C-alpha positions as a LaTeX table, in Angstrom:
\begin{tabular}{lrrr}
\hline
Residue & $x$ (\AA) & $y$ (\AA) & $z$ (\AA) \\
\hline
Met1 & $-29.02$ & $-100.44$ & 140.23 \\
Lys2 & $-25.60$ & $-101.61$ & 139.09 \\
Arg3 & $-27.22$ & $-103.52$ & 136.25 \\
Phe4 & $-29.18$ & $-100.43$ & 135.20 \\
Ser5 & $-25.98$ & $-98.32$ & 135.28 \\
Phe6 & $-24.18$ & $-100.90$ & 133.14 \\
Ile7 & $-26.98$ & $-100.78$ & 130.57 \\
Ile8 & $-26.85$ & $-96.98$ & 130.48 \\
Ile9 & $-23.04$ & $-97.00$ & 130.05 \\
Thr10 & $-23.30$ & $-99.63$ & 127.32 \\
Leu11 & $-25.89$ & $-97.62$ & 125.40 \\
Cys12 & $-23.72$ & $-94.51$ & 125.69 \\
Val13 & $-20.70$ & $-96.34$ & 124.28 \\
Val14 & $-22.72$ & $-97.72$ & 121.35 \\
Ala15 & $-24.17$ & $-94.28$ & 120.68 \\
Gly16 & $-20.66$ & $-92.84$ & 120.76 \\
Val17 & $-19.41$ & $-95.35$ & 118.20 \\
Leu18 & $-22.35$ & $-94.62$ & 115.91 \\
Leu19 & $-21.96$ & $-90.88$ & 116.32 \\
Asn20 & $-18.23$ & $-91.09$ & 115.56 \\
Ser21 & $-18.97$ & $-93.15$ & 112.44 \\
Cys22 & $-21.58$ & $-90.67$ & 111.25 \\
Gln23 & $-19.32$ & $-87.71$ & 111.99 \\
Lys24 & $-16.50$ & $-89.32$ & 109.98 \\
Asn25 & $-18.83$ & $-89.83$ & 107.04 \\
Glu26 & $-20.18$ & $-86.30$ & 107.26 \\
Leu27 & $-16.65$ & $-84.92$ & 107.45 \\
Lys28 & $-15.95$ & $-86.58$ & 104.12 \\
Gly29 & $-19.24$ & $-85.42$ & 102.68 \\
Gly30 & $-20.69$ & $-88.92$ & 102.49 \\
Leu31 & $-23.42$ & $-91.15$ & 103.80 \\
Ser32 & $-23.26$ & $-94.62$ & 105.23 \\
Glu33 & $-24.60$ & $-97.58$ & 103.27 \\
Thr34 & $-27.83$ & $-97.36$ & 105.28 \\
Gly35 & $-28.33$ & $-93.71$ & 104.29 \\
Lys36 & $-30.65$ & $-92.78$ & 101.46 \\
Gly37 & $-27.74$ & $-91.80$ & 99.22 \\
Phe38 & $-27.54$ & $-89.19$ & 96.50 \\
Ser39 & $-30.31$ & $-89.05$ & 93.93 \\
Gly40 & $-28.15$ & $-87.58$ & 91.14 \\
Asn41 & $-25.34$ & $-89.21$ & 89.18 \\
Thr42 & $-21.80$ & $-89.73$ & 90.47 \\
Tyr43 & $-20.44$ & $-86.66$ & 88.69 \\
Asp44 & $-23.12$ & $-84.43$ & 90.24 \\
Tyr45 & $-22.35$ & $-85.93$ & 93.65 \\
Leu46 & $-18.77$ & $-84.69$ & 93.36 \\
Arg47 & $-20.01$ & $-81.27$ & 92.28 \\
Ser48 & $-22.26$ & $-81.14$ & 95.36 \\
Lys49 & $-19.19$ & $-81.19$ & 97.64 \\
Pro50 & $-17.30$ & $-77.93$ & 96.90 \\
Gly51 & $-13.94$ & $-77.67$ & 98.62 \\
Ile52 & $-13.54$ & $-81.45$ & 98.74 \\
Phe53 & $-13.42$ & $-82.76$ & 95.15 \\
Asp54 & $-12.41$ & $-79.70$ & 93.09 \\
Ser55 & $-9.12$ & $-81.27$ & 91.93 \\
Leu56 & $-10.82$ & $-84.56$ & 91.11 \\
Leu57 & $-13.43$ & $-82.76$ & 89.01 \\
Phe58 & $-10.68$ & $-80.81$ & 87.22 \\
Val59 & $-8.91$ & $-84.06$ & 86.29 \\
Ile60 & $-12.12$ & $-85.79$ & 85.20 \\
Asp61 & $-13.03$ & $-82.84$ & 82.99 \\
Arg62 & $-9.52$ & $-82.61$ & 81.54 \\
Leu63 & $-9.59$ & $-86.30$ & 80.67 \\
Lys64 & $-13.14$ & $-86.10$ & 79.28 \\
Leu65 & $-14.36$ & $-88.76$ & 81.75 \\
Ala66 & $-17.40$ & $-86.79$ & 82.92 \\
Asp67 & $-19.82$ & $-88.80$ & 80.78 \\
Val68 & $-18.52$ & $-92.01$ & 82.37 \\
Leu69 & $-19.45$ & $-90.74$ & 85.83 \\
Lys70 & $-22.76$ & $-89.38$ & 84.57 \\
Ser71 & $-24.13$ & $-92.41$ & 82.78 \\
Asp72 & $-22.06$ & $-95.58$ & 83.26 \\
Ser73 & $-22.59$ & $-97.98$ & 86.14 \\
Val74 & $-19.32$ & $-97.46$ & 88.03 \\
Thr75 & $-17.70$ & $-97.54$ & 91.43 \\
Leu76 & $-15.58$ & $-94.49$ & 92.15 \\
Phe77 & $-12.84$ & $-94.35$ & 94.76 \\
Ala78 & $-13.03$ & $-90.57$ & 95.15 \\
Val79 & $-9.80$ & $-88.70$ & 95.86 \\
Thr80 & $-9.93$ & $-85.45$ & 97.84 \\
Asn81 & $-8.17$ & $-82.15$ & 97.23 \\
Thr82 & $-5.76$ & $-82.96$ & 100.06 \\
Ser83 & $-4.63$ & $-86.22$ & 98.43 \\
Phe84 & $-3.94$ & $-84.41$ & 95.15 \\
Arg85 & $-1.98$ & $-81.72$ & 96.98 \\
Leu86 & 0.17 & $-84.32$ & 98.79 \\
Ala87 & 1.04 & $-85.98$ & 95.47 \\
Ser88 & 1.76 & $-82.66$ & 93.78 \\
Asp89 & 3.96 & $-81.46$ & 96.66 \\
Asp90 & 5.94 & $-84.70$ & 96.55 \\
Leu91 & 6.49 & $-84.44$ & 92.79 \\
Asn92 & 7.57 & $-80.79$ & 92.91 \\
Ala93 & 9.87 & $-81.31$ & 95.88 \\
Gln94 & 11.76 & $-83.83$ & 93.73 \\
Arg95 & 11.80 & $-81.46$ & 90.78 \\
Leu96 & 13.07 & $-78.61$ & 92.96 \\
Arg97 & 16.04 & $-80.70$ & 94.07 \\
Thr98 & 17.02 & $-81.18$ & 90.42 \\
Gly99 & 16.46 & $-77.56$ & 89.43 \\
Lys100 & 13.29 & $-78.24$ & 87.42 \\
Lys101 & 10.17 & $-76.10$ & 87.29 \\
Pro102 & 7.08 & $-77.30$ & 89.17 \\
Ile103 & 4.34 & $-79.25$ & 87.39 \\
Tyr104 & 0.67 & $-78.98$ & 88.32 \\
Leu105 & $-2.45$ & $-80.86$ & 87.26 \\
Lys106 & $-2.99$ & $-78.61$ & 84.26 \\
Asp107 & 0.54 & $-79.42$ & 83.01 \\
Tyr108 & 0.70 & $-83.14$ & 83.81 \\
Arg109 & 0.96 & $-85.48$ & 80.82 \\
Leu110 & $-2.55$ & $-86.49$ & 79.72 \\
Asp111 & $-1.71$ & $-90.13$ & 78.98 \\
Gln112 & $-0.13$ & $-90.68$ & 82.38 \\
Leu113 & $-2.85$ & $-88.79$ & 84.20 \\
Asp114 & $-5.47$ & $-90.88$ & 82.40 \\
Ser115 & $-3.71$ & $-94.09$ & 83.39 \\
Leu116 & $-3.64$ & $-93.05$ & 87.05 \\
Met117 & $-7.17$ & $-91.66$ & 87.22 \\
Cys118 & $-8.72$ & $-94.73$ & 85.62 \\
Arg119 & $-7.36$ & $-96.84$ & 88.49 \\
Tyr120 & $-9.89$ & $-95.15$ & 90.77 \\
Ile121 & $-12.87$ & $-96.00$ & 88.51 \\
Leu122 & $-14.25$ & $-99.53$ & 88.28 \\
Lys123 & $-16.91$ & $-100.85$ & 85.92 \\
Gly124 & $-19.85$ & $-102.12$ & 87.97 \\
Val125 & $-20.88$ & $-101.67$ & 91.58 \\
Phe126 & $-18.57$ & $-102.95$ & 94.33 \\
Ser127 & $-20.08$ & $-102.45$ & 97.78 \\
Ser128 & $-18.24$ & $-103.16$ & 101.03 \\
Lys129 & $-20.43$ & $-106.24$ & 101.44 \\
Lys130 & $-19.21$ & $-107.59$ & 98.11 \\
Leu131 & $-15.61$ & $-106.83$ & 99.05 \\
Ser132 & $-15.82$ & $-108.49$ & 102.48 \\
Val133 & $-13.92$ & $-111.64$ & 101.58 \\
Leu134 & $-10.71$ & $-112.97$ & 103.07 \\
Asn135 & $-8.30$ & $-111.80$ & 100.40 \\
Gly136 & $-10.46$ & $-109.06$ & 98.92 \\
Ile137 & $-11.42$ & $-109.00$ & 95.25 \\
Asn138 & $-9.09$ & $-108.37$ & 92.34 \\
Val139 & $-10.55$ & $-105.62$ & 90.18 \\
Phe140 & $-9.44$ & $-103.83$ & 87.02 \\
Ala141 & $-9.07$ & $-100.16$ & 86.20 \\
Tyr142 & $-11.72$ & $-98.63$ & 83.96 \\
Lys143 & $-9.17$ & $-98.58$ & 81.12 \\
Tyr144 & $-5.77$ & $-100.17$ & 80.38 \\
Gly145 & $-6.41$ & $-103.41$ & 82.30 \\
Tyr146 & $-4.43$ & $-102.40$ & 85.39 \\
Glu147 & $-5.11$ & $-104.85$ & 88.24 \\
Leu148 & $-5.93$ & $-103.69$ & 91.77 \\
Asn149 & $-7.34$ & $-105.29$ & 94.92 \\
Ala150 & $-10.18$ & $-104.07$ & 97.13 \\
Lys151 & $-10.88$ & $-105.54$ & 100.56 \\
Ala152 & $-13.47$ & $-104.41$ & 103.10 \\
Thr153 & $-13.03$ & $-105.03$ & 106.81 \\
Ala154 & $-15.05$ & $-104.09$ & 109.87 \\
Ser155 & $-13.35$ & $-102.78$ & 113.00 \\
Ser156 & $-13.98$ & $-104.10$ & 116.50 \\
Ala157 & $-16.42$ & $-102.46$ & 118.90 \\
Met158 & $-17.58$ & $-103.38$ & 122.39 \\
Gly159 & $-15.02$ & $-106.17$ & 122.38 \\
Gln160 & $-16.64$ & $-107.81$ & 119.38 \\
Val161 & $-14.68$ & $-108.40$ & 116.18 \\
Gly162 & $-16.40$ & $-106.88$ & 113.17 \\
Ala163 & $-18.99$ & $-104.95$ & 115.15 \\
Gly164 & $-17.56$ & $-101.52$ & 114.37 \\
Pro165 & $-17.55$ & $-99.32$ & 111.25 \\
Ser166 & $-16.27$ & $-100.80$ & 107.99 \\
Ser167 & $-13.46$ & $-99.52$ & 105.79 \\
Ile168 & $-11.99$ & $-100.56$ & 102.45 \\
Val169 & $-8.30$ & $-101.10$ & 101.73 \\
Tyr170 & $-7.77$ & $-100.29$ & 98.06 \\
Ser171 & $-4.44$ & $-101.49$ & 96.69 \\
Ser172 & $-2.42$ & $-101.06$ & 93.52 \\
Lys173 & $-0.95$ & $-104.53$ & 93.07 \\
Asn174 & 2.08 & $-103.14$ & 91.22 \\
Arg175 & 1.79 & $-106.16$ & 88.93 \\
Thr176 & 2.78 & $-108.63$ & 91.64 \\
Glu177 & 0.96 & $-111.10$ & 93.91 \\
Phe178 & 3.33 & $-110.30$ & 96.78 \\
Lys179 & 1.15 & $-108.18$ & 99.09 \\
Ala180 & 4.22 & $-106.69$ & 100.76 \\
Asn181 & 4.94 & $-104.94$ & 97.46 \\
Trp182 & 1.45 & $-103.49$ & 97.01 \\
Ser183 & 0.71 & $-99.78$ & 97.43 \\
Ser184 & $-2.47$ & $-99.25$ & 99.42 \\
Ala185 & $-4.92$ & $-96.51$ & 100.28 \\
Ile186 & $-7.84$ & $-96.68$ & 102.71 \\
Ala187 & $-11.41$ & $-95.46$ & 102.43 \\
Tyr188 & $-13.41$ & $-94.86$ & 105.62 \\
Ser189 & $-16.44$ & $-93.10$ & 104.12 \\
Ile190 & $-17.85$ & $-95.86$ & 101.97 \\
Asp191 & $-20.94$ & $-97.20$ & 100.22 \\
Ile192 & $-22.33$ & $-93.84$ & 99.17 \\
Pro193 & $-25.00$ & $-94.69$ & 96.58 \\
Thr194 & $-25.63$ & $-92.43$ & 93.62 \\
Gly195 & $-28.09$ & $-92.66$ & 90.76 \\
Asn196 & $-25.66$ & $-94.71$ & 88.64 \\
Gly197 & $-23.15$ & $-96.28$ & 91.01 \\
Leu198 & $-21.32$ & $-96.17$ & 94.29 \\
Val199 & $-18.71$ & $-93.89$ & 95.84 \\
His200 & $-16.02$ & $-94.73$ & 98.38 \\
Ile201 & $-13.93$ & $-91.79$ & 99.58 \\
Ile202 & $-10.18$ & $-92.28$ & 99.87 \\
Asp203 & $-8.86$ & $-90.92$ & 103.17 \\
Asp204 & $-7.02$ & $-87.65$ & 102.63 \\
Lys205 & $-3.81$ & $-88.94$ & 104.21 \\
Asn206 & $-3.24$ & $-91.01$ & 101.05 \\
Phe207 & $-1.39$ & $-89.65$ & 98.01 \\
Phe208 & $-3.21$ & $-89.62$ & 94.68 \\
Gly209 & $-1.68$ & $-92.12$ & 92.24 \\
Phe210 & $-0.39$ & $-94.76$ & 94.69 \\
Gly211 & 3.05 & $-93.13$ & 94.56 \\
Tyr212 & 3.23 & $-93.13$ & 90.74 \\
Tyr213 & 2.15 & $-89.50$ & 90.31 \\
Ser214 & 5.54 & $-88.27$ & 91.50 \\
Lys215 & 7.44 & $-90.68$ & 89.25 \\
Gln216 & 8.82 & $-88.89$ & 86.25 \\
Pro217 & 7.84 & $-90.08$ & 82.73 \\
Ser218 & 10.15 & $-92.49$ & 81.00 \\
Thr219 & 12.98 & $-90.86$ & 79.07 \\
Pro220 & 14.89 & $-92.00$ & 75.99 \\
Phe221 & 17.64 & $-94.51$ & 76.64 \\
Arg222 & 20.09 & $-92.67$ & 74.38 \\
Asp223 & 19.19 & $-89.18$ & 75.64 \\
Phe224 & 17.04 & $-88.35$ & 72.61 \\
Ala225 & 13.92 & $-89.89$ & 71.11 \\
Phe226 & 14.34 & $-92.23$ & 68.15 \\
Arg227 & 13.55 & $-90.14$ & 65.06 \\
Leu228 & 11.38 & $-91.70$ & 62.38 \\
Pro229 & 12.42 & $-91.17$ & 58.73 \\
Glu230 & 11.38 & $-87.99$ & 56.93 \\
Thr231 & 12.08 & $-89.46$ & 53.48 \\
Phe232 & 9.30 & $-91.49$ & 51.90 \\
Asp233 & 9.63 & $-95.24$ & 51.27 \\
Val234 & 12.95 & $-95.67$ & 53.07 \\
Asp235 & 13.31 & $-98.05$ & 56.02 \\
Ser236 & 14.71 & $-96.57$ & 59.18 \\
Glu237 & 17.57 & $-98.06$ & 61.11 \\
Pro238 & 16.21 & $-100.57$ & 63.64 \\
Leu239 & 14.98 & $-99.23$ & 66.95 \\
Glu240 & 16.51 & $-102.00$ & 69.04 \\
Ala241 & 14.26 & $-103.69$ & 71.60 \\
Glu242 & 16.97 & $-103.48$ & 74.26 \\
Asp243 & 17.03 & $-99.68$ & 73.99 \\
Tyr244 & 13.72 & $-99.26$ & 75.83 \\
Asp245 & 13.33 & $-96.06$ & 77.82 \\
Asn246 & 14.88 & $-95.21$ & 81.14 \\
Gly247 & 12.58 & $-94.89$ & 84.13 \\
Gly248 & 12.46 & $-98.31$ & 85.73 \\
Cys249 & 9.75 & $-100.85$ & 86.32 \\
Gly250 & 6.21 & $-99.52$ & 86.09 \\
Val251 & 7.34 & $-96.47$ & 84.11 \\
Ala252 & 9.54 & $-97.67$ & 81.25 \\
Tyr253 & 8.64 & $-101.37$ & 81.32 \\
His254 & 6.74 & $-104.09$ & 83.10 \\
Asp255 & 8.11 & $-107.56$ & 83.71 \\
Thr256 & 5.98 & $-110.14$ & 85.53 \\
Arg257 & 8.92 & $-111.97$ & 87.08 \\
Ser258 & 10.48 & $-108.74$ & 88.32 \\
Pro259 & 7.86 & $-106.75$ & 90.24 \\
Cys260 & 8.30 & $-103.01$ & 90.53 \\
Asn261 & 10.51 & $-103.54$ & 93.54 \\
Glu262 & 13.93 & $-105.04$ & 94.03 \\
Ile263 & 14.07 & $-108.74$ & 94.92 \\
Asp264 & 16.91 & $-109.60$ & 97.28 \\
Gly265 & 18.66 & $-106.36$ & 96.33 \\
Arg266 & 18.45 & $-106.93$ & 92.58 \\
Tyr267 & 16.01 & $-107.17$ & 89.68 \\
Trp268 & 15.38 & $-110.37$ & 87.79 \\
Asn269 & 16.86 & $-110.10$ & 84.29 \\
Asp270 & 16.54 & $-113.78$ & 83.39 \\
Gly271 & 19.01 & $-113.59$ & 80.52 \\
Gly272 & 21.55 & $-111.63$ & 82.56 \\
Gln273 & 22.69 & $-109.55$ & 79.58 \\
Tyr274 & 23.12 & $-105.86$ & 78.76 \\
Arg275 & 21.03 & $-103.74$ & 81.18 \\
Thr276 & 21.54 & $-106.00$ & 84.17 \\
Ala277 & 20.31 & $-103.45$ & 86.74 \\
Glu278 & 16.84 & $-103.59$ & 85.17 \\
Gly279 & 14.19 & $-106.32$ & 85.21 \\
Val280 & 13.69 & $-106.87$ & 81.45 \\
Asp281 & 14.82 & $-110.37$ & 80.42 \\
Met282 & 17.65 & $-109.93$ & 77.92 \\
Trp283 & 19.69 & $-112.40$ & 75.87 \\
Thr284 & 22.38 & $-111.97$ & 73.22 \\
Gln285 & 21.29 & $-112.03$ & 69.57 \\
Pro286 & 23.76 & $-113.27$ & 66.95 \\
Ala287 & 23.82 & $-111.73$ & 63.49 \\
Ala288 & 21.40 & $-113.47$ & 61.14 \\
Tyr289 & 20.15 & $-113.33$ & 57.55 \\
Asn290 & 16.68 & $-114.49$ & 56.52 \\
Lys291 & 14.43 & $-113.74$ & 53.52 \\
Gly292 & 16.70 & $-110.98$ & 52.26 \\
Ile293 & 16.88 & $-109.13$ & 55.59 \\
Phe294 & 20.03 & $-108.78$ & 57.68 \\
Tyr295 & 19.52 & $-108.85$ & 61.44 \\
Arg296 & 22.53 & $-107.41$ & 63.16 \\
Gln297 & 24.22 & $-108.75$ & 66.25 \\
Gly298 & 23.05 & $-107.34$ & 69.57 \\
Tyr299 & 20.46 & $-108.24$ & 72.19 \\
Arg300 & 16.86 & $-109.36$ & 72.28 \\
Ile301 & 14.07 & $-109.38$ & 74.85 \\
Ala302 & 12.94 & $-112.98$ & 75.41 \\
Ala303 & 10.94 & $-115.28$ & 77.73 \\
Met304 & 8.04 & $-112.87$ & 77.30 \\
Arg305 & 4.83 & $-113.34$ & 79.27 \\
Thr306 & 1.33 & $-111.94$ & 78.85 \\
Gly307 & 1.07 & $-108.34$ & 79.99 \\
Glu308 & 4.78 & $-107.51$ & 79.79 \\
Trp309 & 5.65 & $-104.30$ & 77.97 \\
Thr310 & 8.50 & $-101.97$ & 77.10 \\
Asn311 & 8.24 & $-98.27$ & 76.30 \\
Tyr312 & 10.11 & $-96.36$ & 73.56 \\
Ser313 & 10.31 & $-92.59$ & 73.02 \\
Ile314 & 9.95 & $-91.77$ & 69.32 \\
Glu315 & 9.96 & $-88.51$ & 67.40 \\
Val316 & 7.60 & $-88.18$ & 64.43 \\
Pro317 & 9.07 & $-85.58$ & 62.03 \\
Ala318 & 5.79 & $-84.68$ & 60.30 \\
Asp319 & 2.12 & $-85.61$ & 60.30 \\
Gly320 & 1.54 & $-88.55$ & 58.00 \\
Asn321 & 1.35 & $-92.30$ & 57.46 \\
Tyr322 & 4.09 & $-94.52$ & 58.84 \\
Glu323 & 4.56 & $-98.25$ & 58.40 \\
Ile324 & 5.74 & $-100.13$ & 61.50 \\
Lys325 & 7.45 & $-103.52$ & 61.21 \\
Ile326 & 8.56 & $-105.84$ & 64.01 \\
His327 & 11.64 & $-108.07$ & 64.06 \\
Tyr328 & 11.02 & $-111.13$ & 66.22 \\
Asn329 & 11.53 & $-114.86$ & 66.68 \\
Val330 & 9.05 & $-117.56$ & 67.74 \\
Gln331 & 10.71 & $-120.96$ & 67.87 \\
Asn332 & 7.59 & $-122.79$ & 69.08 \\
Ser333 & 9.62 & $-125.72$ & 70.31 \\
Thr334 & 6.91 & $-126.61$ & 72.86 \\
Gly335 & 4.00 & $-126.62$ & 70.39 \\
Asn336 & 2.54 & $-123.29$ & 71.47 \\
Pro337 & 0.04 & $-121.39$ & 69.27 \\
Pro338 & 1.16 & $-118.23$ & 67.46 \\
Ala339 & 2.11 & $-115.29$ & 69.65 \\
Tyr340 & 0.36 & $-111.93$ & 69.67 \\
Cys341 & 1.29 & $-108.41$ & 70.67 \\
Asp342 & $-0.34$ & $-105.01$ & 70.93 \\
Leu343 & 1.23 & $-101.72$ & 69.98 \\
Arg344 & 0.22 & $-98.62$ & 71.90 \\
Leu345 & 0.93 & $-95.01$ & 71.11 \\
Asp346 & 0.81 & $-92.77$ & 74.17 \\
Trp347 & $-0.91$ & $-95.69$ & 75.94 \\
Lys348 & $-3.76$ & $-95.91$ & 73.45 \\
Leu349 & $-4.15$ & $-99.03$ & 71.31 \\
Leu350 & $-2.63$ & $-98.58$ & 67.87 \\
Gly351 & $-4.66$ & $-100.57$ & 65.36 \\
Arg352 & $-5.49$ & $-104.24$ & 65.79 \\
Arg353 & $-3.68$ & $-106.96$ & 67.71 \\
Val354 & $-0.63$ & $-108.16$ & 65.78 \\
Ala355 & $-0.13$ & $-111.89$ & 65.12 \\
Leu356 & 3.48 & $-113.12$ & 65.30 \\
Pro357 & 3.60 & $-116.35$ & 63.27 \\
Ile358 & 5.94 & $-119.19$ & 64.15 \\
Thr359 & 9.40 & $-118.68$ & 62.66 \\
Gly360 & 11.04 & $-121.99$ & 63.57 \\
Gly361 & 13.77 & $-120.29$ & 65.58 \\
Lys362 & 14.80 & $-117.85$ & 62.84 \\
Met363 & 14.57 & $-114.09$ & 63.00 \\
Asp364 & 11.71 & $-112.76$ & 60.89 \\
Glu365 & 9.83 & $-109.56$ & 60.11 \\
Val366 & 6.10 & $-108.87$ & 60.34 \\
Lys367 & 4.24 & $-105.75$ & 59.28 \\
Ala368 & 2.22 & $-104.44$ & 62.23 \\
Gly369 & 0.38 & $-101.94$ & 60.04 \\
Thr370 & 0.39 & $-98.45$ & 58.60 \\
Phe371 & $-0.71$ & $-95.73$ & 60.99 \\
Tyr372 & $-1.35$ & $-92.00$ & 60.82 \\
Leu373 & 0.99 & $-90.33$ & 63.33 \\
Thr374 & 1.15 & $-86.69$ & 64.33 \\
Lys375 & 4.32 & $-84.65$ & 64.52 \\
Gly376 & 6.09 & $-84.58$ & 67.87 \\
Ile377 & 7.39 & $-86.82$ & 70.67 \\
His378 & 5.36 & $-89.92$ & 71.45 \\
Tyr379 & 5.62 & $-93.12$ & 73.46 \\
Leu380 & 5.45 & $-96.37$ & 71.48 \\
Thr381 & 4.83 & $-99.44$ & 73.62 \\
Phe382 & 5.32 & $-103.10$ & 72.73 \\
Cys383 & 2.88 & $-105.21$ & 74.81 \\
Thr384 & 3.09 & $-109.01$ & 74.85 \\
Met385 & $-0.37$ & $-110.57$ & 74.77 \\
Thr386 & 0.57 & $-114.28$ & 74.78 \\
Ser387 & 2.83 & $-116.14$ & 77.20 \\
Ile388 & 5.28 & $-117.87$ & 74.86 \\
Pro389 & 8.57 & $-118.96$ & 76.47 \\
Asp390 & 10.40 & $-118.87$ & 73.14 \\
Leu391 & 9.13 & $-115.49$ & 71.89 \\
Ser392 & 11.88 & $-112.94$ & 71.32 \\
Phe393 & 11.42 & $-109.27$ & 70.38 \\
Asp394 & 14.38 & $-107.81$ & 68.51 \\
Ala395 & 13.51 & $-104.41$ & 66.99 \\
Phe396 & 11.10 & $-101.97$ & 65.35 \\
Val397 & 11.62 & $-100.67$ & 61.80 \\
Phe398 & 9.73 & $-97.64$ & 60.45 \\
Lys399 & 8.93 & $-96.32$ & 56.98 \\
Arg400 & 7.16 & $-93.13$ & 55.95 \\
Val401 & 4.63 & $-93.86$ & 53.22 \\
Asn402 & 2.18 & $-91.90$ & 51.04 \\
\hline
\end{tabular}
């Protein structure tokens, strides 16, 4: 009799665990991996859950990403209305304290919103089974190459490790391998198959954007954007590399040695010059003259590694073609190949990758290209694409051309 009672109690506990798991999935509008899934595409799945994904659909439509969720093979970490509201409330609470008007999804900068939203979309299908490895799997945002980590774990049940429902910890690595500095969200309703991919639903206690949504955009270092020349065929004054925007790591710049957190109460500026409270590696630059160009004394960004970038606010006075030149130095004392960089305007690639030939330790100038720019304020970003210890970036120079 006791044995029969134990069996009955055991079955009840197991049924309770399964019922709780199913209820959690139904609460989120999802199905477990063993469910039959959703026959339509991922975009239609979101539309089938009114009151849950309205904000997510608004963002996807605003960013023109609907076709991606309709036809591409993708994994979506779906963010609920509640998560968007938490992020928005946090942003506007900060703005209220500084006397600024609130900003909502319809007002949020498109380039920044696109960067954040794409971190929740992955190319390919990543099920919890695939993500069930010790350290998770490093994955990359649908655009912009931002690195994240996804790790699935199963909870304990009936005293057995891994016998309970699974969940996925989805982390923004914040461009560091130190897990303590990662920003993480958790998905309990997972492995929801659709006609073209898989959906995991981020728990609604997590803020949209991994904390970045409430960070304000970078702002000009000298209180106003650098204005490009209105006159044709006249070089501008240099936009000095060291005058990158204000806003801190992850907003105004990225430096691989200085993660977007303080290290021992300080940032790592390897050169120790100029903006020492920031993490961009800065050295002094003596005045120089080479090939008929005078390079004035100041500072330079050096010891540049792949993926590092700095952001610059520029003002384009009128629609038209503008030539962009780069002042730089590649000593190549260690026999490295030529360096390369990308230029981005409002986070979108501007033209082709730019080769930075070896200069033998002297300052030199290279033409990045001529580009059609529209009138207004933009963000110009210098992105290092080759790890060259002796690469230095000194300045931009602009020219308006016919």
